[in-house]
Coordinates of C-alpha atoms in Angstrom, one line a residue:
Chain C
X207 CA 0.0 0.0 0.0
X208 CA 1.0 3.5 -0.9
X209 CA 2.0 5.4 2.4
X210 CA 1.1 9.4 1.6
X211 CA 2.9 10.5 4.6
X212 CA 6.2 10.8 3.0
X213 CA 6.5 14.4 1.9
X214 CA 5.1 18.0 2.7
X215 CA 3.7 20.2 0.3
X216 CA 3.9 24.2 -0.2
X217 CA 0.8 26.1 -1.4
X218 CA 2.4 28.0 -4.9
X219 CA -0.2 30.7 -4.8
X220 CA -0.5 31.5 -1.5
X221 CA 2.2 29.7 0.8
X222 CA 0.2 27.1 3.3
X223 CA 1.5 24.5 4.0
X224 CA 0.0 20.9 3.8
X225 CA 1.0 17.6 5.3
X226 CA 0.0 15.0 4.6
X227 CA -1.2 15.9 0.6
X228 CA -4.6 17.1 -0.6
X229 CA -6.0 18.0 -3.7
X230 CA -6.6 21.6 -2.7
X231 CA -5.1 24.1 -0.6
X232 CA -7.1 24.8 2.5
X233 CA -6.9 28.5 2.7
X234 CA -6.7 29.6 -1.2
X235 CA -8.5 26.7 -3.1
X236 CA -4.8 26.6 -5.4
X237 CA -4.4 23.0 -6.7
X238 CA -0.9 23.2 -7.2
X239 CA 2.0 22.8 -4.7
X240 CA 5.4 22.3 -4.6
X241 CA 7.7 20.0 -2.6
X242 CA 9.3 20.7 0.6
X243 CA 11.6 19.2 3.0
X244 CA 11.0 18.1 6.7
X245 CA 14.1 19.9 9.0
X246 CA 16.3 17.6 11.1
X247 CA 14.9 19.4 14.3
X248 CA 11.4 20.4 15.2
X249 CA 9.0 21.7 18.5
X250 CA 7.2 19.6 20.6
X251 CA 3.4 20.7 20.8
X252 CA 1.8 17.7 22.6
X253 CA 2.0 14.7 23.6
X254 CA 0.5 11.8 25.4
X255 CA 2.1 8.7 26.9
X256 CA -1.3 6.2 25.8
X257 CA -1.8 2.5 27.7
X258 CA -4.9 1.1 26.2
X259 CA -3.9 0.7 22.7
X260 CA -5.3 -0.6 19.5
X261 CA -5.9 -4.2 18.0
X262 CA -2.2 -5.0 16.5
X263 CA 0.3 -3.2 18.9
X264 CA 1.8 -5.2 21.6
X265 CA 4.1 -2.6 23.7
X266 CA 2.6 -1.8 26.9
X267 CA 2.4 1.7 25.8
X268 CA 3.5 4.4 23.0
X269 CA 4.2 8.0 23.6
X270 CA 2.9 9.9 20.1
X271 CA 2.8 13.6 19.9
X272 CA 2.7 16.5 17.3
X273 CA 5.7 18.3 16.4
X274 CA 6.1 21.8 14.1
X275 CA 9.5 21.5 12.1
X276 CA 11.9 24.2 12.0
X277 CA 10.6 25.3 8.3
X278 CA 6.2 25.0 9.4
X279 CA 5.0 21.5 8.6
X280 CA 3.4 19.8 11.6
X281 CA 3.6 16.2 11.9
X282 CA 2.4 13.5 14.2
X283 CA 5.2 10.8 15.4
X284 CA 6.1 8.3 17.9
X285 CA 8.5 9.9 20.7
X286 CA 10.9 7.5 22.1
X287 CA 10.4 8.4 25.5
X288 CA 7.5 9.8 28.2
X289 CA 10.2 12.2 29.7
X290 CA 8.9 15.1 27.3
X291 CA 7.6 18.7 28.1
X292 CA 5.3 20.7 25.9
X293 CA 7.8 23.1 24.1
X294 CA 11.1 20.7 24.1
X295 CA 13.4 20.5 21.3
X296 CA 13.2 16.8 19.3
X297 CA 15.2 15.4 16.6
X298 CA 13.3 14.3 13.9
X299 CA 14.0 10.4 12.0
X300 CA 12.4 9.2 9.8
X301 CA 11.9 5.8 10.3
X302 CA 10.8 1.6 10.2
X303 CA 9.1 1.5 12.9
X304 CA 6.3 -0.6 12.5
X305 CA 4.3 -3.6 10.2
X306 CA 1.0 -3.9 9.4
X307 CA -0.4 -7.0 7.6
X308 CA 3.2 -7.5 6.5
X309 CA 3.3 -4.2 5.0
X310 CA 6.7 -1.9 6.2
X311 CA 5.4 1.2 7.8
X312 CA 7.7 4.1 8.0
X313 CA 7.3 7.3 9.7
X314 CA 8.3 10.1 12.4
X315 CA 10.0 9.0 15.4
X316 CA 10.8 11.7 17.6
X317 CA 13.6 11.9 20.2
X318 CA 14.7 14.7 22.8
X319 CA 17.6 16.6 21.8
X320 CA 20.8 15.8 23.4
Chain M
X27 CA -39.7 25.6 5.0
X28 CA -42.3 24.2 8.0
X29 CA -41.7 24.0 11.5
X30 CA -40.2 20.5 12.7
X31 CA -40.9 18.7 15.6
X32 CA -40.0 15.7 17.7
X33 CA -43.3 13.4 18.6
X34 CA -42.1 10.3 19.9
X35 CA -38.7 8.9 21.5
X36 CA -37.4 6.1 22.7
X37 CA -34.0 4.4 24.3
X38 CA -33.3 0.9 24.9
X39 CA -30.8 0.1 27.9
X40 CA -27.3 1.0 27.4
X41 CA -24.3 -1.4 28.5
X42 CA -23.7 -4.6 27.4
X43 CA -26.5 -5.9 25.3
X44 CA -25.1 -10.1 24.9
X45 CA -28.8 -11.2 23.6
X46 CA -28.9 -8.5 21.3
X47 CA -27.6 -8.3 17.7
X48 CA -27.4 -4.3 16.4
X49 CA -30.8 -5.3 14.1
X50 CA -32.1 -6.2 17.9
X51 CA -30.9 -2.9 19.2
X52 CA -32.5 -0.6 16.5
X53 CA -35.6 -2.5 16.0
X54 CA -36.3 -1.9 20.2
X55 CA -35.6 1.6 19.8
X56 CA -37.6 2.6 17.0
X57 CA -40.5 0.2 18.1
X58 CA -40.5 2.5 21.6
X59 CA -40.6 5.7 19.5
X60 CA -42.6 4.4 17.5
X61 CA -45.1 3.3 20.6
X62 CA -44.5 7.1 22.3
X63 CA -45.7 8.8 19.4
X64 CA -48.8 6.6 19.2
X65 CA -48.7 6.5 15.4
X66 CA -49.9 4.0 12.9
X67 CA -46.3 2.6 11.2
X68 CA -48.0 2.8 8.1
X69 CA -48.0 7.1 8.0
X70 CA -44.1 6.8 8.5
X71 CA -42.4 7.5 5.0
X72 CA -38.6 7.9 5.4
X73 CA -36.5 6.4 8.0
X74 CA -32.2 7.2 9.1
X75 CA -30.5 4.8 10.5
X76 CA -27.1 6.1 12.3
X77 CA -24.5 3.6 12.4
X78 CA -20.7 3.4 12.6
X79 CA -19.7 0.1 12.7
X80 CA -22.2 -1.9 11.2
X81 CA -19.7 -3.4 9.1
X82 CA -16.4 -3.6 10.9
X83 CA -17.8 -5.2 14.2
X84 CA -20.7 -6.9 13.3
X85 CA -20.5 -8.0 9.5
X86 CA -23.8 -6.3 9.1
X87 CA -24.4 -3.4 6.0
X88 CA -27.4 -1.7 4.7
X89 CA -28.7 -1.9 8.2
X90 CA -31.4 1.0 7.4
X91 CA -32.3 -1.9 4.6
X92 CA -32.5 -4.4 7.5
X93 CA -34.3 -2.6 9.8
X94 CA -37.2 -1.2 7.8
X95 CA -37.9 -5.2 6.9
X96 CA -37.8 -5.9 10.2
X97 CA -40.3 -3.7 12.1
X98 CA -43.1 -3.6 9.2
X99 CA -42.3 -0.3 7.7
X100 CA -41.6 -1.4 3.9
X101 CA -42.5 0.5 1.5
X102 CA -41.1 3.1 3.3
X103 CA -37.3 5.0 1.9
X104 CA -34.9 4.5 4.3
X105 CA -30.9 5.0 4.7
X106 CA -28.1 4.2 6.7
X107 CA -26.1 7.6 8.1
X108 CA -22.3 7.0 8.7
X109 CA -20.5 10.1 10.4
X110 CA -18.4 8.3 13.1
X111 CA -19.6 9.6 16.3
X112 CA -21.5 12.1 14.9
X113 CA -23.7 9.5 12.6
X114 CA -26.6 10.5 14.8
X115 CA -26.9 14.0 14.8
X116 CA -26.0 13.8 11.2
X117 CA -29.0 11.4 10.9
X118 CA -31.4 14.2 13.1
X119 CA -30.4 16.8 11.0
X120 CA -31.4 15.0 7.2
X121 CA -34.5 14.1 9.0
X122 CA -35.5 17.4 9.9
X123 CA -34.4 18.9 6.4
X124 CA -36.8 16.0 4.7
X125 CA -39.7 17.1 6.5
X126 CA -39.1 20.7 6.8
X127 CA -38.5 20.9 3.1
X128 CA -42.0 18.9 2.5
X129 CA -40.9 16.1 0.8
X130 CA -41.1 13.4 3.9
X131 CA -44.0 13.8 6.6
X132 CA -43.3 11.3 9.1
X133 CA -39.4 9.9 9.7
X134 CA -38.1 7.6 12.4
X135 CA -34.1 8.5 12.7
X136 CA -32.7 5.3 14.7
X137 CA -29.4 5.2 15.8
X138 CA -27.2 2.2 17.2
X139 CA -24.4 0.2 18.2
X140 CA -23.5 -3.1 19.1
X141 CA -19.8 -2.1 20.0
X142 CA -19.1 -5.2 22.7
X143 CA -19.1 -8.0 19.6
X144 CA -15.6 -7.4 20.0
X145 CA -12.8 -7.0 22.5
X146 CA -12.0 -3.3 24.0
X147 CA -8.4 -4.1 21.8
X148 CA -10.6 -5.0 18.5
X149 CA -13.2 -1.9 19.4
X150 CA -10.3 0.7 20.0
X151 CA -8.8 0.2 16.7
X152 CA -11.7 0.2 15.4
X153 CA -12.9 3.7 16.6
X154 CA -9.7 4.7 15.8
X155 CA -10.2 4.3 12.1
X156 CA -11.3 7.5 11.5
X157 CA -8.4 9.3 12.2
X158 CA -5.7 10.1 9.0
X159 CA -4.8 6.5 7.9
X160 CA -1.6 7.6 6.9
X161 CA -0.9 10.5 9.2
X162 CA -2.2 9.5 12.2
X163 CA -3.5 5.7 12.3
X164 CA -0.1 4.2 11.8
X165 CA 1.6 5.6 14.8
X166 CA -1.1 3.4 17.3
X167 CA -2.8 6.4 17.8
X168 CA -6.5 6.1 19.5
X169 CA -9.1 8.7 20.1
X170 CA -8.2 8.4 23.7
X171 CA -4.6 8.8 23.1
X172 CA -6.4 12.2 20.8
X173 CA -8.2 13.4 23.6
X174 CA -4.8 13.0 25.8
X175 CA -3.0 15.1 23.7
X176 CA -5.2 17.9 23.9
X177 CA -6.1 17.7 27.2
X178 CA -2.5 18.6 27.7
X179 CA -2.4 21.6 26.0
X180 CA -6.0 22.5 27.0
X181 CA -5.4 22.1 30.7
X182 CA -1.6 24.1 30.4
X183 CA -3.4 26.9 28.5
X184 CA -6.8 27.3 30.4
X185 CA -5.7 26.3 34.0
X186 CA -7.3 23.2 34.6
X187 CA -6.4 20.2 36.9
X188 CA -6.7 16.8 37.0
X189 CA -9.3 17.4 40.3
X190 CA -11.6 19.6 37.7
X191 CA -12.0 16.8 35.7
X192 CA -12.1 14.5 38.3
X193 CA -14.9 16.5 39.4
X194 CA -17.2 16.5 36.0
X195 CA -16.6 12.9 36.0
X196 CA -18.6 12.5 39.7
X197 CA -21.1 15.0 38.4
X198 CA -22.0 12.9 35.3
X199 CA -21.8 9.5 37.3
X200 CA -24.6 10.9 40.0
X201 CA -26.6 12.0 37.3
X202 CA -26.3 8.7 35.5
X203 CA -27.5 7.2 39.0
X204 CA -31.2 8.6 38.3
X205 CA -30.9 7.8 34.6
X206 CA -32.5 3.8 34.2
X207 CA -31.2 3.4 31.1
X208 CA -27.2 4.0 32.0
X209 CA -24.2 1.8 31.0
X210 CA -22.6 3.0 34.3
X211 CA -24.7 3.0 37.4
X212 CA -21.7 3.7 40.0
X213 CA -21.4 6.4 42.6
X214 CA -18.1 7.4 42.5
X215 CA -16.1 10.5 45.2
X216 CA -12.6 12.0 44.7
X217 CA -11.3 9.9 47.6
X218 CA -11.7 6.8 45.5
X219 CA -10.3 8.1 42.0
X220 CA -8.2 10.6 42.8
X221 CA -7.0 11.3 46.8
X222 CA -6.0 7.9 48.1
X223 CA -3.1 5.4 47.4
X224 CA -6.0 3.1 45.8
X225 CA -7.1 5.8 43.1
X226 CA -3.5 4.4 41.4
X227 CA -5.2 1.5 40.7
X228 CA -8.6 2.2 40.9
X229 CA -8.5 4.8 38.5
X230 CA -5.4 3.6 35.6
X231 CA -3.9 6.6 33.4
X232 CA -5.7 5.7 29.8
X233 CA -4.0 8.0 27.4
X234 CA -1.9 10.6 30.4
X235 CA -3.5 13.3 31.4
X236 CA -7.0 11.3 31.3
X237 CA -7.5 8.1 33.3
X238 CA -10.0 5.7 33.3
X239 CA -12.9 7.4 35.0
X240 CA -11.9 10.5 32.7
X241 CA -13.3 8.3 29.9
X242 CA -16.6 7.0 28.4
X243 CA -17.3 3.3 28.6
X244 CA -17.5 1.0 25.2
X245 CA -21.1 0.6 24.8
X246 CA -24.0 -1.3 23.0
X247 CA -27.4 0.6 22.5
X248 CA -29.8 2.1 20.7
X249 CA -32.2 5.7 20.6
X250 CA -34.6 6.2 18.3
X251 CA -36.8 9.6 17.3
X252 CA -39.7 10.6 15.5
X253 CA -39.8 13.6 13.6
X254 CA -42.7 15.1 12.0
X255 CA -44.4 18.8 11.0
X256 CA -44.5 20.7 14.1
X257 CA -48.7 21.4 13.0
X258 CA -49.3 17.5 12.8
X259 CA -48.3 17.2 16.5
X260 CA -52.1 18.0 18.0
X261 CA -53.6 14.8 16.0
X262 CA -50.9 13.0 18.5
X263 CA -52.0 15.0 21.9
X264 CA -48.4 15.3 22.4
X265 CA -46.2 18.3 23.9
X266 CA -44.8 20.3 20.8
X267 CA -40.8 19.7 21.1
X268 CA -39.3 21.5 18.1
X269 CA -36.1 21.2 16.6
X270 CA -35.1 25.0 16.6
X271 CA -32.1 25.2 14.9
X272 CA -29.4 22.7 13.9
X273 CA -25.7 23.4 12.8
X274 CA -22.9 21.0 11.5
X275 CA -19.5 22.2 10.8
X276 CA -16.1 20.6 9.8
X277 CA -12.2 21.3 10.4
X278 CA -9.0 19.6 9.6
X279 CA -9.1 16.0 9.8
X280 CA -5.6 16.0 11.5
X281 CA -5.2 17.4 14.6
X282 CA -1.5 18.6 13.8
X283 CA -3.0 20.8 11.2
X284 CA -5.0 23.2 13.2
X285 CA -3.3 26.0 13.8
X286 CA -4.1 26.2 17.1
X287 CA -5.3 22.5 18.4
X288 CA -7.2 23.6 21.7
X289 CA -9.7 25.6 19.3
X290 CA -12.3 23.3 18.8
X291 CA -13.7 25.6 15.8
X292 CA -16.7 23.1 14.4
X293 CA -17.9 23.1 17.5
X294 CA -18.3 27.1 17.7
X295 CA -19.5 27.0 14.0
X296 CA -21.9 24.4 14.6
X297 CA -23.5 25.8 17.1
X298 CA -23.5 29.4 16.3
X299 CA -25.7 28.1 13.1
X300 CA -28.2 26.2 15.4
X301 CA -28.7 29.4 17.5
X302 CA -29.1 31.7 14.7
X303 CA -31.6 29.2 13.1
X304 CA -33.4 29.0 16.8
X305 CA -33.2 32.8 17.0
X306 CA -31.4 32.9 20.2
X307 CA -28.3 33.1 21.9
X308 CA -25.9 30.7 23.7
X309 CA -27.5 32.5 27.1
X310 CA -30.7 31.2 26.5
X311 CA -29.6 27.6 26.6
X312 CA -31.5 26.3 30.1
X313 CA -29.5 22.6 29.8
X314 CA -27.2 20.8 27.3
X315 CA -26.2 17.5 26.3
X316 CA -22.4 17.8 25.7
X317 CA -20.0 14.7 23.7
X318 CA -18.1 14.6 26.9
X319 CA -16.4 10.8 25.4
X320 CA -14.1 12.1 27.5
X321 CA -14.2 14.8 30.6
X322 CA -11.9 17.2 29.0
X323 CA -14.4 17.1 25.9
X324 CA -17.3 18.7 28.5
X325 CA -15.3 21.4 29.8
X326 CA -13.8 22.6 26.1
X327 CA -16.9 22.0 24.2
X328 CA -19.2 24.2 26.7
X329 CA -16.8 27.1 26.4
X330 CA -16.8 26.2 22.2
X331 CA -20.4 26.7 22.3
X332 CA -20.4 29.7 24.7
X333 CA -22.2 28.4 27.5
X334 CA -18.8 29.9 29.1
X335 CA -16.2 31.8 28.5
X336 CA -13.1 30.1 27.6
X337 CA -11.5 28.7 30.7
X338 CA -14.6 30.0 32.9
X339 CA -16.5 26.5 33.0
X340 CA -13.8 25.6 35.9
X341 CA -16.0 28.4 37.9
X342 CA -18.8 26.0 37.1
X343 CA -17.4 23.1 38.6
X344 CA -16.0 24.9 41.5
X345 CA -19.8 26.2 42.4
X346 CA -22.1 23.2 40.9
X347 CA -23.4 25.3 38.6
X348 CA -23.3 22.4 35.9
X349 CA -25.8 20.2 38.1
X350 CA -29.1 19.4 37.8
X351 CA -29.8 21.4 40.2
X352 CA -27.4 24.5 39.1
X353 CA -28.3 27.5 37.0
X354 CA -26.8 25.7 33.3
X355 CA -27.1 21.8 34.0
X356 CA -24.6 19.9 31.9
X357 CA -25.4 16.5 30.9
X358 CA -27.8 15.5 33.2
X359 CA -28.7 12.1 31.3
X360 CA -25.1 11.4 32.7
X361 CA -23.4 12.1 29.4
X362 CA -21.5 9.8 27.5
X363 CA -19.0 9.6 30.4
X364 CA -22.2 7.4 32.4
X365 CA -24.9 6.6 30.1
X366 CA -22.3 5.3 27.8
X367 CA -21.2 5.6 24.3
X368 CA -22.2 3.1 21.9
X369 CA -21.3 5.8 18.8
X370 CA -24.0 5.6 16.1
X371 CA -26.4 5.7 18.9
X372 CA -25.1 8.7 20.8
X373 CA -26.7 12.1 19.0
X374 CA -30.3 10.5 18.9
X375 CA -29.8 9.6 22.5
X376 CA -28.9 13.4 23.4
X377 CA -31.9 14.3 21.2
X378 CA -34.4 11.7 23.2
X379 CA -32.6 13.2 26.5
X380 CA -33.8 16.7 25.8
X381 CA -36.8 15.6 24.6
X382 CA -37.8 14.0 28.2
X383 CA -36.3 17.4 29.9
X384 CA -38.3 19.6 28.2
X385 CA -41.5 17.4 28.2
X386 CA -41.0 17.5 32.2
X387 CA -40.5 13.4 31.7
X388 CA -37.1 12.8 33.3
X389 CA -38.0 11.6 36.6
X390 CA -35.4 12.0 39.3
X391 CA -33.1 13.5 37.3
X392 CA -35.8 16.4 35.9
X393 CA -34.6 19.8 35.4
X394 CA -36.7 22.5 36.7
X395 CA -38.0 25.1 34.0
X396 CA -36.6 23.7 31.0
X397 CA -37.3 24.9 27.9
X398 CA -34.9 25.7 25.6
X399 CA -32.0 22.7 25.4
X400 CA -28.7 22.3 23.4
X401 CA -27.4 18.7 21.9
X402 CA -23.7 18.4 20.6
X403 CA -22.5 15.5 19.2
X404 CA -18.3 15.8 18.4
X405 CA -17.5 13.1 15.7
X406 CA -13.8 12.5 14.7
X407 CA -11.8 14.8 16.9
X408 CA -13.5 18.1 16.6
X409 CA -13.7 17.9 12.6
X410 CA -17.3 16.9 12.0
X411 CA -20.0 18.1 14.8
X412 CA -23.8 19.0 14.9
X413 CA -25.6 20.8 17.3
X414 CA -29.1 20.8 18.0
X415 CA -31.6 23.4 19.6
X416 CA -34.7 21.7 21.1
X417 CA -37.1 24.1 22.6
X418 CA -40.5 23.4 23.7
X419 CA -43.7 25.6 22.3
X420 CA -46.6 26.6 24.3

């Protein structure tokens, strides 16, 4: 299955900035946009360290958060550990970190700055 | 356009429903709507069912199909409504446009749920389908582990504690104590889930900051309305409930894209329209049904729909104004937190709520003077909800 969750996208009429893709631009109605790239380093918004998870996962529980990018795009991701604030600095991978069905799933995995 | 009104309801139990299959559940719903408005099956002409998991849980589709074969009411158009938690007020709201517009006279909107088919595990992942499949979904992301999230930033902005939700969660369990039809019938006090060693284990974090009496129980059940021209209501010798006003908005379907995520906008849209449509204001509101899945949900979506300012429902909670017996009672059915959650279900159980309230029918849990009541029903996280304004005529 194609994953959608691989790049961000730029508005080229008015500048928005959409991730994952759609057809239109939310605040303009443009259709076309142009490429851009995720930074190494992004902004923890929120988080939340979750123990009754789906059908499928086995760990005892996941932290996933949302993180803003250096360069705008905001993301959802695994963080690799509860020991986060609101506000801290995260390196962003991108990463295998999961299968579904047998299908490789890759995606953000966050991680406190050192 | 004509008036619409509400002339019959009907609930079945909520909780775990073993004998039942979901066909069950809807079929007792709409037969006790059907029974409250005293009318002859044959009059009604269009019927909604709302449903979310029909397929994934119970290998069942078509169920409006189903169920119009199963209580007598062929030849009759029918269709099955699927807007995640919000299937029901969705459902309410295409009801009321059929017969306000003149085209349908008589509809029965059923909504329900037979959610316990499966294990909690199999029924997380299931609600938690309709988040982004690729943006959201594959991280193991649940709509408790959504709610979590912004409770964080909610609580950090706005000043609330872990005790304020705490204490919406007792409100809603007392009320659900006078409410017969409740999943959860279970007094509960602060010592117990919050201020003792044992609230550790007696209350587990779910998705941190919310813990398991900060969430609504999985949930089978059904609800069940009849709509029909507010001047047909006399033939029935029934109290005139009308539907005032509705509203439905959207927003982003991922939270991460909201520019700011504690702004539950749908939720102000939605019920902005359903006041302007009403002709009132958010102050004339004397009770409300809130989507309070989860307690932080109660608190934000009562400041979203102006009820309160933002961060001012804490003043609410402090002083029991939110009671049955305070000056804005929120959720007095018990909410979703108590009477339970069983998702297609949920709006035209708000809807059959109000109705009760404002017919003076709600026993124990009656509150005093109502007349003009406000139904949200929240589906996805905030990007799909529709209000409701029910206000009863002299």
């Amino acid at each position: 299955m194609k994953r959608k969750n691989d790049k961000a996208y730029k508005c080229k009429k008015c500048g928005r900035i959409t991730y994952p893709e759609r057809v239109v631009c939310l605040n303009c109605g443009n259709r076309e946009f142009e490429i851009i790239p995720f930074t190494d380093e992004c902004t923890l918004i929120t988080y939340s360290q979750i123990f009754q998870l789906p059908w499928g996962i086995n760990d005892r529980y996941l932290t996933i958060g949302v993180c803003k990018f250096d360069n705008g795009i905001k993301a959802m991701g695994r963080i690799t550990t509860p020991e986060v604030k609101n506000g801290m600095r995260m390196k962003a991978n991108w990463t295998l970190f999961r299968e579904i069905a047998g299908e490789d799933v890759w995606g953000w995995v966050f991680e406190p700055l050192k | 356009m004509r008036n619409v009104a509400i002339l019959g309801v009907g609930m079945t139990d909520f909780g775990r429903l073993e004998d039942d299959t979901l066909m069950d559940i809807l079929s007792s719903a709409s037969i006790h709507a059907i029974d409250d408005a005293g009318i002859d099956p044959k009059l009604i002409d269009l019927v909604y069912v709302a449903n979310m998991g029909g397929g994934i849980l119970n290998h069942r589709t078509a169920v409006a199909s189903g169920l119009v074969d199963n209580i007598g009411l062929i030849p009759a158009a029918a269709d099955t409504i699927e807007n995640g938690p919000a299937s029901g007020g969705s459902a309410i709201k295409n009801g009321v446009m059929a017969v306000a517009s003149g085209y349908y006279d008589f509809v029965l909107v059923a909504g329900g749920e037979k959610m316990r088919d499966v294990s909690g595990w199999r029924a997380t992942d299931f609600v938690a389908t309709l988040t982004h499949p690729d943006a959201e979904y594959i991280y193991g992301i649940t709509l408790p582990g959504m709610a979590g999230m912004f409770a964080n930033l909610y609580m950090e902005k706005y000043g609330y504690t872990r005790r304020h939700l705490a204490e919406v969660a007792i409100k809603n369990h007392k009320n659900a104590l006078m409410n017969p039809y409740a999943h959860v019938q279970m007094d509960i006090a602060m010592k117990g889930i919050l201020d003792s060693p044992d609230s550790v284990v007696n209350n587990s974090p779910v998705a941190e900051p919310l813990h398991l009496f900060d969430s609504c129980p999985v949930s089978d059940g059904g609800a069940a309305i009849i709509l029909c021209p507010e001047d047909r209501v006399k033939e029935f010798n029934k109290p005139v409930i009308r539907v005032a006003g509705f509203g439905q908005a959207t927003d982003t379907l991922t939270l991460a894209e909201r520019d700011d995520p504690t702004d539950l906008k749908a939720v102000t849209l939605a019920c902005e329209q359903a006041y302007k449509r009403a002709g009132i204001k958010a102050k004339d509101i004397d009770f409300a049904e809130l989507h309070d899945a989860f307690t932080i949900l109660e608190i934000a979506e009562a400041e979203h729909a102006g009820l309160y300012k933002k961060g001012g429902y804490k003043k609410a909670i402090e002083s029991g104004d939110n009671k049955i017996t305070g000056s804005l009672p929120i959720n007095p059915s018990g909410g979703l937190k108590s009477r339970g959650h069983p998702v297609g279900a949920t709006g035209v159980a708000q809807a059959v709520e109000a109705t009760w309230q404002l017919r003076g029918e709600a026993g124990d849990r009656q509150v005093k003077n109502a007349r003009t009541a406000l139904t949200l029903n929240f589906g996805g996280f905030g990007n799909n909800v529709v209000a409701l304004v029910l206000r009863r005529e002299k």
